[in-house]
CSV table of C-alpha atoms in Angstrom, one decimal:
chain,number,residue,atom,x,y,z
A,1,UNK,CA,0.0,0.0,0.0
A,2,UNK,CA,2.8,2.3,0.9
A,3,UNK,CA,4.5,1.6,-2.4
A,4,UNK,CA,1.4,2.4,-4.3
A,5,UNK,CA,1.0,5.7,-2.5
A,6,UNK,CA,4.6,6.5,-3.2
A,7,UNK,CA,4.3,5.5,-6.9
A,8,UNK,CA,1.1,7.6,-7.3
A,9,UNK,CA,2.8,10.6,-5.6
A,10,UNK,CA,5.8,10.3,-8.0
A,11,UNK,CA,3.4,10.2,-11.0
A,12,UNK,CA,1.6,13.3,-9.8
A,13,UNK,CA,4.8,15.1,-9.2
A,14,UNK,CA,6.0,14.1,-12.7
A,15,UNK,CA,2.7,15.3,-14.3
A,16,UNK,CA,2.9,18.6,-12.3
A,17,UNK,CA,6.5,19.1,-13.4
A,18,UNK,CA,5.6,18.4,-17.0
A,19,UNK,CA,2.6,20.9,-16.8
A,20,UNK,CA,4.8,23.6,-15.2
A,21,UNK,CA,7.5,23.0,-17.8
A,22,UNK,CA,4.9,23.3,-20.7
A,23,UNK,CA,3.5,26.6,-19.2
A,24,UNK,CA,7.0,28.0,-18.7
A,25,UNK,CA,8.0,27.1,-22.3
A,26,UNK,CA,4.7,28.5,-23.7
A,27,UNK,CA,5.2,31.8,-21.9
A,28,UNK,CA,8.8,32.0,-23.1
A,29,UNK,CA,7.8,31.2,-26.7
A,30,UNK,CA,5.0,33.9,-26.7
A,31,UNK,CA,7.4,36.4,-25.2
A,32,UNK,CA,10.0,35.7,-27.9
A,33,UNK,CA,7.7,35.7,-31.0
A,34,UNK,CA,5.2,38.4,-30.1
A,35,UNK,CA,6.4,41.8,-31.5
A,36,UNK,CA,6.0,43.8,-28.3
A,37,UNK,CA,7.5,47.0,-29.5
A,38,UNK,CA,6.2,46.9,-33.1
A,39,UNK,CA,2.6,48.1,-33.4
A,40,UNK,CA,2.6,47.6,-37.1
A,41,UNK,CA,3.5,44.0,-36.8
A,42,UNK,CA,0.8,43.4,-34.2
A,43,UNK,CA,-1.8,44.9,-36.6
A,44,UNK,CA,-0.5,42.6,-39.3
A,45,UNK,CA,-1.1,39.6,-37.1
A,46,UNK,CA,-4.7,40.7,-36.4
A,47,UNK,CA,-5.3,41.3,-40.1
A,48,UNK,CA,-3.9,37.9,-40.9
A,49,UNK,CA,-6.3,36.3,-38.3
A,50,UNK,CA,-9.2,38.2,-39.9
A,51,UNK,CA,-8.2,37.0,-43.3
A,52,UNK,CA,-8.1,33.4,-42.2
A,53,UNK,CA,-11.5,33.7,-40.6
A,54,UNK,CA,-12.9,35.2,-43.8
A,55,UNK,CA,-11.3,32.5,-45.9
A,56,UNK,CA,-13.0,29.8,-43.8
A,57,UNK,CA,-16.4,31.5,-44.5
A,58,UNK,CA,-15.6,31.6,-48.2
A,59,UNK,CA,-15.0,27.8,-48.1
A,60,UNK,CA,-18.6,27.4,-46.9
A,61,UNK,CA,-20.1,30.1,-49.1
A,62,UNK,CA,-18.6,29.3,-52.6
A,63,UNK,CA,-20.2,25.8,-52.9
A,64,UNK,CA,-23.6,27.2,-51.8
A,65,UNK,CA,-23.5,29.7,-54.7
A,66,UNK,CA,-22.8,26.9,-57.1
A,67,UNK,CA,-25.8,25.0,-55.6
A,68,UNK,CA,-28.0,28.1,-56.0
A,69,UNK,CA,-26.9,28.5,-59.7
A,70,UNK,CA,-27.6,24.9,-60.4
A,71,UNK,CA,-31.0,24.9,-58.8
A,72,UNK,CA,-31.9,28.2,-60.5
A,73,UNK,CA,-31.0,26.7,-63.9
A,74,UNK,CA,-33.0,23.5,-63.2
A,75,UNK,CA,-36.0,25.5,-62.0
A,76,UNK,CA,-36.1,28.1,-64.8
A,77,UNK,CA,-35.8,25.4,-67.6
A,78,UNK,CA,-38.8,23.6,-66.1
A,79,UNK,CA,-38.2,20.8,-68.6
A,80,UNK,CA,-38.5,23.0,-71.7
A,81,UNK,CA,-36.0,21.9,-74.3
A,82,UNK,CA,-35.6,22.9,-78.0
A,83,UNK,CA,-34.7,19.8,-80.1
A,84,UNK,CA,-34.5,21.6,-83.4
A,85,UNK,CA,-30.8,21.9,-83.2
A,86,UNK,CA,-28.3,19.1,-82.7
A,87,UNK,CA,-28.5,18.2,-79.1
A,88,UNK,CA,-30.7,19.7,-76.5
A,89,UNK,CA,-30.6,23.4,-75.9
A,90,UNK,CA,-32.1,24.8,-72.8
A,91,UNK,CA,-34.5,27.7,-73.4
A,92,UNK,CA,-33.8,30.7,-71.1
A,93,UNK,CA,-34.6,34.3,-71.1
A,94,UNK,CA,-32.5,37.2,-69.8
A,95,UNK,CA,-35.0,37.4,-66.9
A,96,UNK,CA,-34.3,33.9,-65.8
A,97,UNK,CA,-30.5,33.8,-66.5
A,98,UNK,CA,-28.7,33.8,-63.0
A,99,UNK,CA,-26.0,36.2,-64.0
A,100,UNK,CA,-26.1,37.9,-60.6
A,101,UNK,CA,-25.3,34.7,-58.8
A,102,UNK,CA,-22.6,33.9,-61.3
A,103,UNK,CA,-21.0,37.4,-60.8
A,104,UNK,CA,-21.0,36.9,-57.0
A,105,UNK,CA,-19.5,33.5,-57.4
A,106,UNK,CA,-16.7,34.8,-59.6
A,107,UNK,CA,-15.9,37.5,-57.0
A,108,UNK,CA,-15.8,34.9,-54.2
A,109,UNK,CA,-13.6,32.7,-56.3
A,110,UNK,CA,-11.3,35.6,-57.0
A,111,UNK,CA,-11.0,36.2,-53.2
A,112,UNK,CA,-10.8,32.5,-52.3
A,113,UNK,CA,-8.6,31.1,-55.0
A,114,UNK,CA,-8.7,28.0,-57.1
A,115,UNK,CA,-9.0,24.9,-54.9
A,116,UNK,CA,-10.7,26.6,-52.0
A,117,UNK,CA,-8.8,25.1,-49.1
A,118,UNK,CA,-5.2,25.8,-50.2
A,119,UNK,CA,-5.9,28.2,-53.1
A,120,UNK,CA,-3.9,31.3,-53.9
A,121,UNK,CA,-6.6,33.9,-54.2
A,122,UNK,CA,-6.5,37.6,-53.3
A,123,UNK,CA,-6.9,36.9,-49.6
A,124,UNK,CA,-4.2,34.3,-49.5
A,125,UNK,CA,-1.8,36.5,-51.4
A,126,UNK,CA,-2.5,39.4,-49.1
A,127,UNK,CA,-2.0,37.2,-46.0
A,128,UNK,CA,1.3,35.9,-47.3
A,129,UNK,CA,2.6,39.4,-47.9
A,130,UNK,CA,1.6,40.6,-44.5
A,131,UNK,CA,2.9,37.4,-42.8
A,132,UNK,CA,6.3,37.6,-44.4
A,133,UNK,CA,7.3,40.5,-42.3
A,134,UNK,CA,6.0,38.8,-39.2
A,135,UNK,CA,7.8,35.6,-40.0
A,136,UNK,CA,11.1,37.4,-40.6
A,137,UNK,CA,10.7,39.2,-37.3
A,138,UNK,CA,10.0,35.9,-35.4
A,139,UNK,CA,12.9,34.1,-37.2
A,140,UNK,CA,15.4,36.9,-36.5
A,141,UNK,CA,14.3,37.2,-32.8
A,142,UNK,CA,14.5,33.5,-32.1
A,143,UNK,CA,17.8,33.0,-33.9
A,144,UNK,CA,19.4,36.0,-32.2
A,145,UNK,CA,18.1,34.9,-28.8
A,146,UNK,CA,19.4,31.3,-29.2
A,147,UNK,CA,22.8,32.5,-30.6
A,148,UNK,CA,23.2,35.0,-27.8
A,149,UNK,CA,22.4,32.3,-25.3
A,150,UNK,CA,24.9,29.9,-26.9
A,151,UNK,CA,27.6,32.6,-26.7
A,152,UNK,CA,26.9,32.9,-22.9
A,153,UNK,CA,27.0,29.1,-22.2
A,154,UNK,CA,30.2,27.8,-20.7
A,155,UNK,CA,33.0,26.4,-22.8
A,156,UNK,CA,32.6,23.1,-21.0
A,157,UNK,CA,29.0,22.7,-22.4
A,158,UNK,CA,30.3,23.3,-26.0
A,159,UNK,CA,33.1,20.8,-25.6
A,160,UNK,CA,30.9,18.1,-24.1
A,161,UNK,CA,28.0,18.4,-26.6
A,162,UNK,CA,27.5,15.0,-28.4
A,163,UNK,CA,26.1,16.2,-31.7
A,164,UNK,CA,26.9,12.9,-33.5
A,165,UNK,CA,25.0,10.8,-31.0
A,166,UNK,CA,21.9,13.0,-31.5
A,167,UNK,CA,22.1,12.6,-35.3
A,168,UNK,CA,22.4,8.8,-35.0
A,169,UNK,CA,19.2,8.7,-32.9
A,170,UNK,CA,17.4,10.8,-35.5
A,171,UNK,CA,18.5,8.4,-38.3
A,172,UNK,CA,17.3,5.4,-36.4
A,173,UNK,CA,13.7,6.7,-35.9
A,174,UNK,CA,13.3,8.3,-39.3
A,175,UNK,CA,12.1,5.1,-40.9
A,176,UNK,CA,9.4,4.8,-38.2
A,177,UNK,CA,8.2,8.3,-39.0
A,178,UNK,CA,8.0,7.4,-42.7
A,179,UNK,CA,6.0,4.2,-42.0
A,180,UNK,CA,3.6,6.2,-39.8
A,181,UNK,CA,3.0,8.8,-42.5
A,182,UNK,CA,2.2,6.1,-45.1
A,183,UNK,CA,-0.2,4.3,-42.8
A,184,UNK,CA,-2.0,7.6,-42.1
A,185,UNK,CA,-2.3,8.4,-45.8
A,186,UNK,CA,-3.8,4.9,-46.5
A,187,UNK,CA,-6.3,5.3,-43.7
A,188,UNK,CA,-7.3,8.8,-44.9
A,189,UNK,CA,-7.8,7.4,-48.5
A,190,UNK,CA,-10.1,4.7,-47.2
A,191,UNK,CA,-12.2,7.1,-45.0
A,192,UNK,CA,-12.6,9.6,-47.9
A,193,UNK,CA,-13.7,6.9,-50.4
A,194,UNK,CA,-16.1,5.3,-48.0
A,195,UNK,CA,-17.6,8.7,-46.9
A,196,UNK,CA,-17.9,9.9,-50.5
A,197,UNK,CA,-19.6,6.7,-51.6
A,198,UNK,CA,-22.1,6.5,-48.7
A,199,UNK,CA,-22.8,10.2,-48.9
A,200,UNK,CA,-23.4,10.2,-52.6
A,201,UNK,CA,-25.8,7.2,-52.4
A,202,UNK,CA,-27.7,8.8,-49.6
A,203,UNK,CA,-28.1,12.1,-51.3
A,204,UNK,CA,-29.1,10.6,-54.6
A,205,UNK,CA,-31.7,8.5,-52.7
A,206,UNK,CA,-33.1,11.7,-51.1
A,207,UNK,CA,-33.2,13.3,-54.5
A,208,UNK,CA,-34.7,10.5,-56.5
A,209,UNK,CA,-36.9,8.8,-54.0
A,210,UNK,CA,-37.9,11.3,-51.3
A,211,UNK,CA,-37.7,14.5,-53.3
A,212,UNK,CA,-36.3,16.2,-50.2
A,213,UNK,CA,-33.1,17.5,-52.0
A,214,UNK,CA,-32.2,19.0,-55.3
A,215,UNK,CA,-29.5,18.4,-57.8
A,216,UNK,CA,-27.8,21.4,-56.4
A,217,UNK,CA,-27.5,19.7,-53.0
A,218,UNK,CA,-25.7,16.8,-54.7
A,219,UNK,CA,-23.2,19.2,-56.3
A,220,UNK,CA,-22.9,21.0,-52.9
A,221,UNK,CA,-22.0,17.7,-51.2
A,222,UNK,CA,-19.4,16.9,-53.9
A,223,UNK,CA,-17.8,20.4,-53.6
A,224,UNK,CA,-17.6,20.1,-49.8
A,225,UNK,CA,-16.0,16.7,-50.0
A,226,UNK,CA,-13.5,18.0,-52.6
A,227,UNK,CA,-12.6,20.9,-50.3
A,228,UNK,CA,-12.3,18.6,-47.4
A,229,UNK,CA,-10.2,16.1,-49.4
A,230,UNK,CA,-7.5,18.7,-50.2
A,231,UNK,CA,-6.3,19.4,-46.6
A,232,UNK,CA,-6.6,15.7,-45.7
A,233,UNK,CA,-4.3,14.7,-48.5
A,234,UNK,CA,-1.7,17.1,-47.0
A,235,UNK,CA,-2.4,16.0,-43.5
A,236,UNK,CA,0.3,13.4,-43.4
A,237,UNK,CA,2.9,15.8,-44.7
A,238,UNK,CA,1.9,18.6,-42.3
A,239,UNK,CA,1.7,16.1,-39.4
A,240,UNK,CA,5.4,15.2,-40.0
A,241,UNK,CA,6.4,18.8,-40.3
A,242,UNK,CA,4.5,19.9,-37.2
A,243,UNK,CA,5.9,17.0,-35.2
A,244,UNK,CA,9.4,17.8,-36.2
A,245,UNK,CA,8.8,21.5,-35.5
A,246,UNK,CA,7.4,20.8,-32.1
A,247,UNK,CA,10.4,18.6,-31.3
A,248,UNK,CA,12.8,21.3,-32.5
A,249,UNK,CA,11.0,23.9,-30.5
A,250,UNK,CA,11.1,21.8,-27.4
A,251,UNK,CA,14.9,21.2,-27.9
A,252,UNK,CA,15.3,25.0,-28.4
A,253,UNK,CA,13.4,25.9,-25.3
A,254,UNK,CA,15.3,23.2,-23.3
A,255,UNK,CA,18.5,24.8,-24.6
A,256,UNK,CA,17.4,28.2,-23.4
A,257,UNK,CA,16.7,26.7,-19.9
A,258,UNK,CA,20.4,25.8,-19.6
A,259,UNK,CA,22.2,28.0,-17.1
A,260,UNK,CA,25.8,29.0,-17.9
A,261,UNK,CA,28.4,27.6,-15.4
A,262,UNK,CA,30.2,31.0,-15.4
A,263,UNK,CA,27.9,33.9,-14.5
A,264,UNK,CA,28.4,37.5,-13.7
A,265,UNK,CA,28.1,38.8,-10.2
A,266,UNK,CA,25.0,40.8,-9.5
A,267,UNK,CA,27.2,43.8,-8.7
A,268,UNK,CA,29.7,43.2,-11.6
A,269,UNK,CA,30.9,46.3,-13.5
A,270,UNK,CA,32.5,46.8,-16.9
A,271,UNK,CA,36.3,46.7,-16.9
A,272,UNK,CA,38.3,49.6,-18.2
A,273,UNK,CA,41.9,48.6,-18.9
A,274,UNK,CA,44.4,51.4,-18.7
A,275,UNK,CA,47.9,49.8,-18.5
A,276,UNK,CA,47.2,46.1,-19.1
A,277,UNK,CA,49.1,44.5,-16.2
A,278,UNK,CA,48.1,40.9,-15.7
A,279,UNK,CA,48.5,39.0,-12.4
A,280,UNK,CA,48.0,35.2,-12.0
A,281,UNK,CA,48.1,34.7,-8.2
A,282,UNK,CA,48.4,31.2,-6.9
A,283,UNK,CA,46.0,29.7,-9.5
A,284,UNK,CA,44.7,26.1,-9.1
A,285,UNK,CA,42.4,24.6,-11.7
A,286,UNK,CA,41.1,21.3,-13.0
A,287,UNK,CA,38.4,20.3,-15.6
A,288,UNK,CA,35.6,18.8,-13.5
A,289,UNK,CA,36.9,15.6,-12.0
A,290,UNK,CA,40.1,15.3,-14.0
A,291,UNK,CA,43.6,15.6,-12.7
A,292,UNK,CA,44.8,19.1,-11.7
A,293,UNK,CA,45.9,21.1,-14.7
A,294,UNK,CA,47.3,24.1,-12.9
A,295,UNK,CA,48.6,24.0,-9.4
A,296,UNK,CA,49.7,27.2,-7.5
A,297,UNK,CA,50.6,29.0,-10.8
A,298,UNK,CA,51.8,32.6,-10.2
A,299,UNK,CA,53.3,35.0,-12.7
A,300,UNK,CA,52.9,38.6,-13.7
A,301,UNK,CA,52.8,40.3,-17.2
A,302,UNK,CA,53.9,43.9,-17.0
A,303,UNK,CA,52.2,46.5,-19.2
A,304,UNK,CA,53.5,46.3,-22.8
A,305,UNK,CA,55.5,43.1,-22.0
A,306,UNK,CA,55.4,40.0,-24.1
A,307,UNK,CA,55.3,36.6,-22.3
A,308,UNK,CA,55.6,33.3,-24.1
A,309,UNK,CA,54.3,30.1,-22.5
A,310,UNK,CA,56.1,27.1,-24.0
A,311,UNK,CA,55.4,23.5,-23.3
A,312,UNK,CA,54.1,20.2,-24.7
A,313,UNK,CA,50.4,19.4,-25.3
A,314,UNK,CA,48.4,19.1,-22.1
A,315,UNK,CA,50.7,21.3,-20.1
A,316,UNK,CA,48.0,23.9,-19.5
A,317,UNK,CA,49.0,26.6,-22.1
A,318,UNK,CA,45.5,26.9,-23.6
A,319,UNK,CA,44.0,26.6,-20.2
A,320,UNK,CA,45.7,29.8,-19.1
A,321,UNK,CA,44.2,31.7,-22.0
A,322,UNK,CA,40.8,30.2,-21.3
A,323,UNK,CA,41.0,31.3,-17.6
A,324,UNK,CA,42.1,34.8,-18.7
A,325,UNK,CA,38.9,35.0,-20.9
A,326,UNK,CA,37.0,33.6,-17.9
A,327,UNK,CA,35.6,30.7,-19.9
A,328,UNK,CA,36.1,28.8,-16.6
A,329,UNK,CA,36.3,30.0,-13.0
A,330,UNK,CA,39.4,29.1,-11.1
A,331,UNK,CA,39.2,26.7,-8.1
A,332,UNK,CA,41.5,28.9,-6.0
A,333,UNK,CA,43.6,32.0,-6.4
A,334,UNK,CA,42.8,35.1,-8.5
A,335,UNK,CA,43.4,36.6,-11.9
A,336,UNK,CA,43.7,40.4,-11.9
A,337,UNK,CA,44.1,43.0,-14.7
A,338,UNK,CA,45.3,46.4,-13.5
A,339,UNK,CA,44.6,45.2,-10.0
A,340,UNK,CA,41.0,44.3,-10.7
A,341,UNK,CA,39.8,40.7,-10.1
A,342,UNK,CA,38.2,39.5,-13.4
A,343,UNK,CA,35.5,37.6,-11.4
A,344,UNK,CA,34.1,41.0,-10.3
A,345,UNK,CA,33.7,42.4,-13.9
A,346,UNK,CA,31.2,41.5,-16.6
A,347,UNK,CA,32.3,38.8,-19.0
A,348,UNK,CA,31.3,40.9,-22.0
A,349,UNK,CA,33.5,43.8,-21.2
A,350,UNK,CA,36.4,41.5,-20.3
A,351,UNK,CA,36.3,39.6,-23.6
A,352,UNK,CA,35.9,42.8,-25.6
A,353,UNK,CA,39.1,44.0,-24.0
A,354,UNK,CA,41.2,41.0,-25.0
A,355,UNK,CA,42.1,40.0,-28.5
A,356,UNK,CA,43.2,36.4,-29.4
A,357,UNK,CA,44.8,34.8,-32.5
A,358,UNK,CA,44.0,31.1,-32.4
A,359,UNK,CA,46.0,28.2,-33.9
A,360,UNK,CA,43.7,28.0,-36.9
A,361,UNK,CA,42.8,31.5,-38.1
A,362,UNK,CA,39.5,31.7,-39.9
A,363,UNK,CA,39.5,33.5,-43.2
A,364,UNK,CA,36.4,34.3,-45.3
A,365,UNK,CA,36.5,34.1,-49.1
A,366,UNK,CA,36.4,37.9,-49.2
A,367,UNK,CA,38.9,40.7,-49.7
A,368,UNK,CA,41.6,41.6,-47.1
A,369,UNK,CA,39.7,44.7,-46.0
A,370,UNK,CA,36.6,42.6,-45.1
A,371,UNK,CA,38.6,40.0,-43.2
A,372,UNK,CA,40.5,42.6,-41.1
A,373,UNK,CA,37.4,44.7,-40.5
A,374,UNK,CA,35.6,41.5,-39.2
A,375,UNK,CA,37.3,42.3,-35.8
A,376,UNK,CA,35.1,45.4,-35.6
A,377,UNK,CA,32.7,45.9,-38.5
A,378,UNK,CA,32.2,49.6,-37.7
A,379,UNK,CA,35.9,50.4,-38.3
A,380,UNK,CA,36.9,52.9,-41.0
A,381,UNK,CA,39.3,52.2,-43.8
A,382,UNK,CA,41.9,54.4,-42.0
A,383,UNK,CA,41.6,52.3,-38.8
A,384,UNK,CA,42.1,49.1,-40.8
A,385,UNK,CA,45.3,50.5,-42.4
A,386,UNK,CA,46.6,51.6,-39.0
A,387,UNK,CA,46.3,48.1,-37.5
A,388,UNK,CA,47.9,46.7,-40.7
A,389,UNK,CA,50.8,49.0,-40.2
A,390,UNK,CA,51.1,48.0,-36.5
A,391,UNK,CA,51.2,44.3,-37.6
A,392,UNK,CA,53.8,45.2,-40.2
A,393,UNK,CA,51.6,44.1,-43.1
A,394,UNK,CA,50.6,47.3,-44.7
A,395,UNK,CA,53.6,47.5,-47.0
A,396,UNK,CA,53.1,43.9,-48.1
A,397,UNK,CA,49.4,44.5,-48.8
A,398,UNK,CA,50.2,47.6,-50.8
A,399,UNK,CA,52.3,45.6,-53.2
A,400,UNK,CA,49.2,43.6,-54.3
A,401,UNK,CA,47.6,44.8,-57.5
A,402,UNK,CA,44.3,45.3,-55.7
A,403,UNK,CA,45.7,46.3,-52.3
A,404,UNK,CA,43.2,45.8,-49.6
A,405,UNK,CA,40.6,44.6,-52.1
A,406,UNK,CA,42.7,41.5,-52.9
A,407,UNK,CA,40.7,38.3,-52.4
A,408,UNK,CA,42.2,35.9,-49.9
A,409,UNK,CA,40.5,32.8,-51.4
A,410,UNK,CA,38.7,30.0,-49.6
A,411,UNK,CA,40.2,29.6,-46.1
A,412,UNK,CA,43.0,32.0,-47.2
A,413,UNK,CA,44.6,29.7,-49.7
A,414,UNK,CA,45.8,32.7,-51.7
A,415,UNK,CA,47.9,33.8,-48.8
A,416,UNK,CA,51.0,32.3,-47.2
A,417,UNK,CA,50.8,30.8,-43.7
A,418,UNK,CA,52.7,33.7,-42.2
A,419,UNK,CA,50.3,36.2,-43.8
A,420,UNK,CA,47.4,34.3,-42.4
A,421,UNK,CA,48.8,34.5,-38.9
A,422,UNK,CA,49.4,38.2,-39.4
A,423,UNK,CA,45.8,38.7,-40.6
A,424,UNK,CA,44.7,37.2,-37.3
A,425,UNK,CA,46.8,39.9,-35.6
A,426,UNK,CA,45.0,42.5,-37.7
A,427,UNK,CA,41.6,41.2,-36.6
A,428,UNK,CA,42.2,41.3,-32.9
A,429,UNK,CA,44.2,44.5,-32.8
A,430,UNK,CA,41.2,46.1,-34.5
A,431,UNK,CA,38.8,44.5,-31.9
A,432,UNK,CA,40.6,46.0,-28.9
A,433,UNK,CA,41.7,49.5,-28.0
A,434,UNK,CA,44.1,49.5,-25.0
A,435,UNK,CA,43.6,46.0,-24.0
A,436,UNK,CA,45.5,42.7,-23.9
A,437,UNK,CA,46.7,40.6,-26.8
A,438,UNK,CA,46.8,36.8,-26.6
A,439,UNK,CA,47.9,34.4,-29.3
A,440,UNK,CA,48.2,30.6,-29.7
A,441,UNK,CA,50.6,30.1,-32.6
A,442,UNK,CA,51.6,26.6,-33.6
A,443,UNK,CA,55.2,27.0,-34.7
A,444,UNK,CA,57.0,30.2,-33.9
A,445,UNK,CA,56.6,33.6,-32.5
A,446,UNK,CA,57.4,36.8,-34.4
A,447,UNK,CA,59.0,38.7,-31.5
A,448,UNK,CA,59.7,41.8,-33.6
A,449,UNK,CA,56.0,42.3,-34.6
A,450,UNK,CA,54.8,41.7,-31.1
A,451,UNK,CA,57.4,44.1,-29.7
A,452,UNK,CA,56.2,46.8,-32.0
A,453,UNK,CA,52.5,46.4,-30.9
A,454,UNK,CA,53.1,48.0,-27.5
A,455,UNK,CA,50.4,45.9,-26.0
A,456,UNK,CA,50.5,43.4,-23.1
A,457,UNK,CA,50.8,40.0,-24.8
A,458,UNK,CA,50.6,36.4,-23.8
A,459,UNK,CA,51.6,33.8,-26.4
A,460,UNK,CA,51.4,30.0,-26.1
A,461,UNK,CA,53.4,27.6,-28.4
A,462,UNK,CA,54.9,24.1,-28.2
A,463,UNK,CA,58.4,25.3,-29.0
A,464,UNK,CA,60.4,28.3,-30.2
A,465,UNK,CA,62.2,27.9,-33.5
């Protein structure tokens, strides 16, 4: 008995947690997609809803006008047929010709579209135009929100994410989804055929035996079934799309619920680097439960000084750079810049003040000007040239036929390896003002260039050649 009570309590707790999670996700989604500050987009949404409601009324109204026209033609002929010509020609006069009904029907068809349920009439075209702006806003808002959240997640989350495992799971269940869709389509076909057969027999019986319906009612039934058939045919496809969209949405909202391991203090302030002195004071650090990577590490980097950290792989060189960026928090000790503990400042201001050249510098298949300006897209051409001169590459770039407009090629294949590394220097020198310069070069360190930068610099490399 006690076990049953405990089991029931656990089930109720699970249901309550699921319900609360759904409500929380629903509120988050509405907050993200609703254009709070855009009155025009809000009006667009209301107009689109009104258009959808009007379209559903037209779906009911258009077949009825076809019925009225048919009944009017049958009534006005009253069985009078002229057989003098080849075939039977119905005798009608302008007074009995239902031209008004036909005109109204054509107007409704113009508004509704061709197939009724999924037509592209005037209303559908107008709704699509209005909804395009709303869709663009929603897509942009969601993507920026998710991208911003990803940038705030800890480095440990990015390194431990098992993307390949998720893809394998998706591949294994894909054939099940395909089988389900085909079974649903078969069941739909059977239901439509049975319903159409039974309905047609019943209506023709009422027309021919009971005289309770007209020929127009039979046509009305056929048109309604046709309009009902169109969305049912697409039901299997939309079912799969909606199911996938709901799964993706749930994954996205679960992603937004993840809390970063490294968070700013409630009283954190923006850092302002004046001199650029770096102090590592008795630092101890390990990755989760792994062996200690850094133990009681202490060193200072004076303003304008260049420090090279040399050692084999796994010695903790990259870890020092990660701690400087505060991708991780130290277990003990402190890291200070100009006497300010980096744990007391905002991560955004800290990372904006530090430039880094990684081992593999990313280059876009654009011109040199674009690649250098990527460090700060608002930089002027003059600022780009200044940082190129600082990195001692301006003269080299000037010798190219197109200068700063020279294309670097895919992944910088048109540049030499040294020029690629220097381009990385351009990028980060442009990104920072009076901050700190960090680099992780594979082979060797250009001491002359770094000495001319007059910026506090930390470099990591396996050896000095």
